[in-house]
Short mmCIF file of C-alpha atoms and ligand atoms in Angstrom, two decimals:
data_model
loop_
_atom_site.label_atom_id
_atom_site.label_comp_id
_atom_site.label_asym_id
_atom_site.label_seq_id
_atom_site.Cartn_x
_atom_site.Cartn_y
_atom_site.Cartn_z
CA MET A 20 114.65 91.45 115.86
CA SER A 21 118.00 92.12 117.56
CA ARG A 22 118.49 90.73 120.99
CA ILE A 23 119.60 92.58 124.10
CA PHE A 24 120.89 91.29 127.38
CA SER A 25 121.67 93.16 130.54
CA GLY A 26 122.39 92.24 134.12
CA ILE A 27 122.08 93.91 137.48
CA GLN A 28 123.50 92.94 140.84
CA PRO A 29 121.00 91.91 143.53
CA SER A 30 121.71 94.93 145.71
CA GLY A 31 118.21 94.94 147.24
CA GLU A 32 116.04 97.95 146.69
CA LEU A 33 116.81 99.91 143.53
CA HIS A 34 117.78 103.55 143.97
CA ILE A 35 117.08 106.32 141.51
CA GLY A 36 120.64 106.11 140.22
CA ASN A 37 120.11 102.49 139.09
CA TYR A 38 116.69 103.43 137.82
CA LEU A 39 117.77 106.42 135.72
CA GLY A 40 121.10 104.89 134.73
CA ALA A 41 119.78 101.50 133.67
CA VAL A 42 116.34 100.17 134.41
CA LYS A 43 114.26 103.02 132.98
CA ASN A 44 116.15 102.57 129.73
CA TRP A 45 115.55 98.80 129.81
CA ALA A 46 111.83 99.38 130.23
CA ALA A 47 111.87 101.41 127.01
CA LEU A 48 114.15 99.03 125.10
CA GLN A 49 112.07 95.93 125.91
CA HIS A 50 109.61 97.09 123.26
CA GLN A 51 112.27 97.45 120.56
CA PHE A 52 114.35 94.32 121.15
CA GLU A 53 113.95 90.75 122.22
CA SER A 54 115.15 91.35 125.76
CA PHE A 55 116.72 89.32 128.55
CA PHE A 56 117.25 90.95 131.96
CA CYS A 57 119.09 89.04 134.61
CA VAL A 58 119.63 89.44 138.33
CA VAL A 59 123.26 88.36 138.52
CA ASN A 60 123.48 86.57 141.85
CA TYR A 61 126.55 84.52 140.86
CA HIS A 62 128.41 87.80 140.41
CA ALA A 63 127.15 88.89 143.83
CA ILE A 64 128.71 86.02 145.77
CA ILE A 65 132.22 87.28 145.02
CA GLY A 66 133.17 88.70 148.40
CA SER A 67 131.60 87.96 151.75
CA TYR A 68 127.84 87.94 152.17
CA GLU A 69 125.05 86.42 154.25
CA PRO A 70 123.00 83.78 152.39
CA ALA A 71 119.69 84.89 153.93
CA ASP A 72 120.52 88.46 153.01
CA LEU A 73 121.24 87.49 149.42
CA VAL A 74 117.85 85.78 149.18
CA ARG A 75 116.15 88.96 150.38
CA ARG A 76 118.17 91.27 148.13
CA THR A 77 117.50 89.10 145.09
CA HIS A 78 113.78 89.14 145.74
CA GLU A 79 113.74 92.89 146.35
CA MET A 80 115.63 93.51 143.13
CA ALA A 81 113.07 91.48 141.22
CA VAL A 82 110.26 93.49 142.83
CA GLY A 83 112.03 96.72 141.86
CA LEU A 84 112.54 95.66 138.25
CA LEU A 85 108.91 94.68 137.84
CA ALA A 86 107.65 97.79 139.60
CA ALA A 87 109.89 99.99 137.42
CA GLY A 88 108.14 98.70 134.34
CA LEU A 89 109.87 95.56 133.08
CA ASP A 90 106.97 93.53 131.79
CA PRO A 91 107.37 89.73 131.90
CA ALA A 92 104.84 89.51 129.08
CA VAL A 93 107.27 91.47 126.88
CA CYS A 94 110.77 90.60 128.10
CA THR A 95 112.44 87.76 130.00
CA ILE A 96 113.36 88.51 133.62
CA PHE A 97 115.23 85.88 135.57
CA VAL A 98 117.84 85.07 138.20
CA GLN A 99 121.24 83.94 136.92
CA SER A 100 121.68 80.90 139.19
CA GLN A 101 118.40 79.45 137.94
CA VAL A 102 119.96 79.02 134.50
CA PRO A 103 122.99 76.77 135.10
CA GLU A 104 124.23 77.22 131.53
CA HIS A 105 125.70 80.59 132.60
CA THR A 106 128.38 78.96 134.70
CA GLU A 107 128.85 76.15 132.23
CA LEU A 108 129.68 78.60 129.44
CA ALA A 109 131.81 80.68 131.80
CA TRP A 110 134.13 77.71 132.36
CA ILE A 111 134.44 77.17 128.64
CA PHE A 112 135.23 80.85 128.13
CA ASN A 113 137.86 80.75 130.86
CA THR A 114 139.83 78.50 128.56
CA LEU A 115 139.76 81.17 125.83
CA THR A 116 140.42 84.31 127.86
CA PRO A 117 143.97 85.66 128.07
CA LEU A 118 144.97 86.25 131.68
CA GLY A 119 146.49 89.60 130.72
CA GLU A 120 143.10 90.87 129.53
CA LEU A 121 141.60 90.09 132.92
CA GLU A 122 144.45 91.64 134.87
CA ARG A 123 144.05 94.83 132.84
CA GLN A 124 140.42 95.40 133.84
CA THR A 125 140.20 98.59 135.89
CA GLN A 126 137.36 97.30 138.03
CA TYR A 127 139.48 94.28 138.95
CA LYS A 128 142.53 96.42 139.71
CA ASP A 129 140.48 98.78 141.90
CA LYS A 130 138.83 96.05 143.89
CA ALA A 131 141.89 93.80 144.15
CA SER A 132 144.02 96.65 145.45
CA ARG A 133 141.66 97.06 148.39
CA GLN A 134 141.72 93.39 149.40
CA GLU A 135 144.17 91.34 151.38
CA GLN A 136 143.31 88.10 149.68
CA VAL A 137 141.98 88.23 146.13
CA MET A 138 139.72 85.39 145.07
CA ALA A 139 139.91 83.96 141.56
CA GLY A 140 136.24 84.81 141.10
CA LEU A 141 137.05 88.52 141.21
CA LEU A 142 139.52 88.14 138.37
CA ASN A 143 137.14 85.95 136.40
CA TYR A 144 134.10 88.17 136.94
CA PRO A 145 134.14 89.51 133.35
CA VAL A 146 134.34 85.98 131.95
CA LEU A 147 131.04 85.15 133.63
CA GLN A 148 129.68 88.43 132.29
CA ALA A 149 130.76 87.45 128.76
CA ALA A 150 129.00 84.11 129.25
CA ASP A 151 125.82 85.91 130.41
CA ILE A 152 125.69 87.92 127.22
CA LEU A 153 126.90 85.38 124.68
CA LEU A 154 124.70 82.60 126.01
CA TYR A 155 121.83 84.55 124.46
CA ARG A 156 123.97 85.61 121.49
CA ALA A 157 122.92 89.16 122.30
CA ASP A 158 123.95 91.89 119.86
CA VAL A 159 123.39 94.84 122.14
CA VAL A 160 124.05 95.35 125.85
CA PRO A 161 122.53 98.41 127.53
CA VAL A 162 125.00 99.43 130.24
CA GLY A 163 126.62 102.40 131.87
CA GLU A 164 130.05 103.67 130.93
CA ASP A 165 131.71 101.71 133.72
CA GLN A 166 130.91 98.46 131.87
CA VAL A 167 132.45 99.37 128.52
CA GLN A 168 135.72 97.64 129.32
CA HIS A 169 133.94 94.46 130.37
CA LEU A 170 132.07 94.53 127.06
CA GLU A 171 135.35 94.81 125.17
CA LEU A 172 136.44 91.65 126.92
CA SER A 173 133.21 89.95 125.87
CA ARG A 174 134.07 90.78 122.27
CA VAL A 175 137.57 89.33 122.69
CA VAL A 176 136.06 86.12 124.05
CA ALA A 177 133.52 85.96 121.21
CA ARG A 178 136.28 86.49 118.65
CA ASN A 179 138.54 83.89 120.20
CA TRP A 180 135.80 81.30 120.34
CA ASN A 181 134.66 82.06 116.79
CA ALA A 182 138.18 81.90 115.44
CA ARG A 183 138.74 78.49 116.99
CA PHE A 184 135.37 76.77 116.70
CA SER A 185 132.97 78.53 114.30
CA SER A 186 132.69 76.93 110.93
CA GLY A 187 131.51 79.45 108.36
CA ALA A 188 129.66 82.46 109.78
CA PRO A 189 130.75 83.55 113.28
CA TYR A 190 128.55 81.77 115.81
CA PHE A 191 128.73 84.46 118.49
CA PRO A 192 127.99 88.08 117.61
CA GLU A 193 130.37 90.68 119.06
CA PRO A 194 128.12 92.45 121.55
CA GLN A 195 128.05 96.24 121.42
CA PRO A 196 127.41 98.47 124.43
CA ARG A 197 124.48 100.81 124.24
CA LEU A 198 125.15 103.57 126.71
CA THR A 199 122.25 104.91 128.73
CA PRO A 200 121.22 108.45 127.80
CA THR A 201 121.47 109.64 131.41
CA ARG A 202 125.06 109.95 132.52
CA ARG A 203 126.01 108.69 135.94
CA ILE A 204 123.79 110.20 138.59
CA VAL A 205 125.63 112.15 141.25
CA GLY A 206 124.65 111.39 144.85
CA LEU A 207 122.93 113.69 147.34
CA ASP A 208 126.36 114.68 148.66
CA GLY A 209 127.04 116.32 145.29
CA GLN A 210 130.33 114.41 145.15
CA ALA A 211 130.31 110.77 144.22
CA LYS A 212 128.21 108.64 141.93
CA MET A 213 124.99 107.60 143.63
CA SER A 214 125.76 104.37 145.42
CA LYS A 215 124.15 102.40 148.20
CA SER A 216 127.45 101.74 149.95
CA ILE A 217 128.14 105.49 150.22
CA GLY A 218 124.61 106.20 151.49
CA ASN A 219 123.97 109.13 149.15
CA THR A 220 120.94 107.68 147.36
CA VAL A 221 117.21 108.10 147.12
CA GLY A 222 115.47 104.71 147.09
CA LEU A 223 113.16 104.11 144.15
CA LEU A 224 110.38 103.02 146.48
CA GLU A 225 110.63 105.75 149.10
CA THR A 226 107.52 107.70 150.06
CA PRO A 227 107.07 111.38 149.15
CA GLU A 228 107.95 112.32 152.75
CA GLN A 229 111.12 110.21 152.72
CA ILE A 230 112.14 111.68 149.38
CA TRP A 231 111.69 115.20 150.72
CA ASP A 232 113.76 114.42 153.80
CA LYS A 233 116.59 113.45 151.46
CA LEU A 234 116.22 116.33 148.99
CA ARG A 235 115.93 119.10 151.56
CA PRO A 236 119.50 118.79 152.92
CA ALA A 237 121.06 117.72 149.58
CA VAL A 238 124.17 119.64 148.50
CA THR A 239 123.64 122.34 145.85
CA ASP A 240 125.87 124.99 144.28
CA PRO A 241 128.45 125.62 147.05
CA ALA A 242 129.01 129.20 145.80
CA ARG A 243 125.39 130.03 146.52
CA GLN A 244 125.40 130.86 150.21
CA ARG A 245 122.22 132.92 150.37
CA LYS A 246 119.12 133.13 148.22
CA THR A 247 120.22 136.46 146.70
CA ASP A 248 123.47 134.94 145.36
CA ALA A 249 123.27 134.02 141.69
CA GLY A 250 123.62 130.26 141.25
CA GLU A 251 125.04 128.10 138.48
CA PRO A 252 123.05 124.94 137.70
CA GLU A 253 126.12 123.13 136.36
CA ARG A 254 127.86 123.62 139.71
CA CYS A 255 124.80 122.34 141.56
CA ASN A 256 125.24 118.84 140.16
CA THR A 257 122.67 116.67 141.90
CA ILE A 258 119.47 118.72 142.01
CA TYR A 259 119.92 120.12 138.52
CA GLN A 260 120.73 116.67 137.17
CA LEU A 261 117.63 115.25 138.82
CA HIS A 262 115.52 118.03 137.31
CA ARG A 263 116.81 117.05 133.89
CA ALA A 264 115.91 113.44 134.60
CA PHE A 265 112.46 113.96 136.15
CA SER A 266 111.13 117.41 135.18
CA PRO A 267 109.67 118.48 131.83
CA ALA A 268 111.89 120.62 129.56
CA GLU A 269 109.99 123.84 130.43
CA THR A 270 110.72 123.30 134.10
CA VAL A 271 114.40 122.65 133.41
CA ALA A 272 114.56 125.94 131.47
CA GLU A 273 112.82 127.68 134.37
CA VAL A 274 115.30 126.19 136.83
CA GLU A 275 118.21 127.58 134.81
CA VAL A 276 116.76 131.08 134.64
CA ASN A 277 115.62 131.19 138.25
CA CYS A 278 118.86 129.79 139.62
CA ARG A 279 121.15 132.09 137.64
CA GLY A 280 118.85 135.05 138.33
CA ALA A 281 118.61 134.23 142.06
CA LYS A 282 114.83 134.16 141.76
CA TRP A 283 114.34 130.78 143.34
CA GLY A 284 116.09 129.68 146.46
CA CYS A 285 117.45 126.15 146.46
CA ILE A 286 114.52 125.03 148.61
CA ASP A 287 112.04 126.42 146.07
CA CYS A 288 113.90 124.57 143.35
CA LYS A 289 113.89 121.35 145.37
CA LYS A 290 110.15 121.63 146.01
CA VAL A 291 109.48 121.74 142.28
CA LEU A 292 111.79 118.78 141.72
CA HIS A 293 110.04 116.90 144.50
CA GLN A 294 106.67 117.27 142.76
CA HIS A 295 108.00 115.87 139.50
CA MET A 296 109.83 113.02 141.20
CA VAL A 297 106.76 112.06 143.18
CA ALA A 298 104.65 112.12 140.01
CA GLU A 299 106.96 109.63 138.27
CA LEU A 300 107.77 107.47 141.27
CA THR A 301 104.34 107.08 142.86
CA PRO A 302 102.99 104.54 140.36
CA ILE A 303 106.25 102.59 140.71
CA ARG A 304 105.95 102.54 144.49
CA GLU A 305 102.32 101.48 144.28
CA ARG A 306 103.19 98.58 142.00
CA ALA A 307 105.99 97.58 144.37
CA VAL A 308 103.65 97.59 147.37
CA ALA A 309 101.30 95.23 145.52
CA LEU A 310 104.20 92.94 144.56
CA GLN A 311 105.62 92.97 148.08
CA ALA A 312 102.27 91.68 149.31
CA ASP A 313 102.52 88.70 146.96
CA PRO A 314 106.00 87.14 147.12
CA ALA A 315 104.76 83.91 145.53
CA LEU A 316 103.73 85.80 142.42
CA VAL A 317 107.20 87.32 142.08
CA GLN A 318 108.79 83.89 142.49
CA ASP A 319 106.48 82.49 139.79
CA VAL A 320 107.48 85.28 137.42
CA LEU A 321 111.16 84.47 138.01
CA GLN A 322 110.60 80.74 137.53
CA ALA A 323 108.80 81.36 134.27
CA GLY A 324 111.55 83.76 133.20
CA ALA A 325 114.24 81.18 133.95
CA ALA A 326 112.33 78.57 131.95
CA LYS A 327 112.17 80.93 128.95
CA ALA A 328 115.84 81.80 129.29
CA ARG A 329 116.79 78.13 129.45
CA VAL A 330 115.20 77.42 126.09
CA VAL A 331 117.73 79.75 124.46
CA ALA A 332 120.60 78.94 126.82
CA SER A 333 120.39 75.17 126.38
CA ARG A 334 120.35 75.58 122.58
CA THR A 335 123.56 77.63 122.73
CA ILE A 336 125.27 75.19 125.07
CA ALA A 337 124.30 72.29 122.85
CA ASP A 338 125.78 74.04 119.80
CA VAL A 339 128.92 75.03 121.68
CA LYS A 340 129.55 71.56 123.06
CA GLU A 341 128.92 69.97 119.74
CA LYS A 342 131.43 72.24 118.01
CA MET A 343 133.98 71.73 120.79
CA GLY A 344 133.84 67.95 120.89
CA LEU A 345 132.14 67.78 124.28
CA PRO A 346 129.33 65.21 124.64
CA LEU A 347 126.00 66.58 125.87
CA ALA A 348 124.54 65.36 129.15
N1 LIG B 15 128.91 93.86 135.76
C1 LIG B 15 127.60 94.45 135.67
C2 LIG B 15 127.48 95.58 136.69
O1 LIG B 15 128.12 95.54 137.70
C3 LIG B 15 126.51 93.45 135.92
C4 LIG B 15 126.45 92.40 134.85
C5 LIG B 15 126.72 91.08 135.00
C6 LIG B 15 126.11 92.61 133.50
N2 LIG B 15 126.53 90.43 133.82
C7 LIG B 15 126.16 91.33 132.88
C8 LIG B 15 125.75 93.74 132.75
C9 LIG B 15 125.91 91.19 131.53
C10 LIG B 15 125.50 93.57 131.40
C11 LIG B 15 125.57 92.31 130.79
O2 LIG B 15 126.72 96.49 136.48
#
């Protein structure tokens, strides 16, 4: 069976953008691949943060992943810092990563341009990401489009290491991205990608009332000023996109007809969406409530996940050190 690895930042509560763009897909893929899913807290300490806050966000992310359907009986869910081999391999990979490749990364350029003082960790972020993936010798990495460049770098690192230290068959596979079927989810403002820092999200664990309070004022087709104006679903962005993600195909077809034909007002359309969202999200919220009531259980799941991950990770590190002339501890 092929192996997959993916990581998610401990941003706290998942929102429906993370859910549709990543985690829902992971929950499906866990049954087809041997799967490792990691809360990447070492990536999250690049930039300023409060330690107590990071603890809370890491725990909440784990709750969200479990509630959204990742099953620790089927896949391995763990926190990056609990498997020290990640940083060990990252150092090794730093010695095989051309500086120019790192400086070319668009995410690095974006973030660095907005900072007065750029820390080395920001530049080296994709090296740690390569270590995450290659530590498990994963073939496939389910990610969004924004991670494709980081994955290319992982392949460069794998190739460089293989060229220098593999004897015979390449030791590290070159990991391929597997893009999520849902393209990036537009936020409630109809403008930007859904993102917690912009505040245009719907939380995965929000109640039906909270979800409605967000949907009701959400931006729709700007050309549709009154109910009698014909609308264009493609111009609507958010609500139409969410229908396609949450509503059955018949409903999506109905939305198209009733929007273009000015039969439904935007509020009617949002009410129908609300029903379908609530139907999918209610069981997730209920699981989350149960998990929130039992933090020790969540911590046990993460400990067990880290132990499973370490079995594979320590094997890889042992092989790598052996081939590189580095004595094991
Ligand atoms: N950089 C990824 C993101 O921001 C998170 C991540 C870290 C990751 N390590 C990974 C994703 C390994 C896939 C594989 O979304």
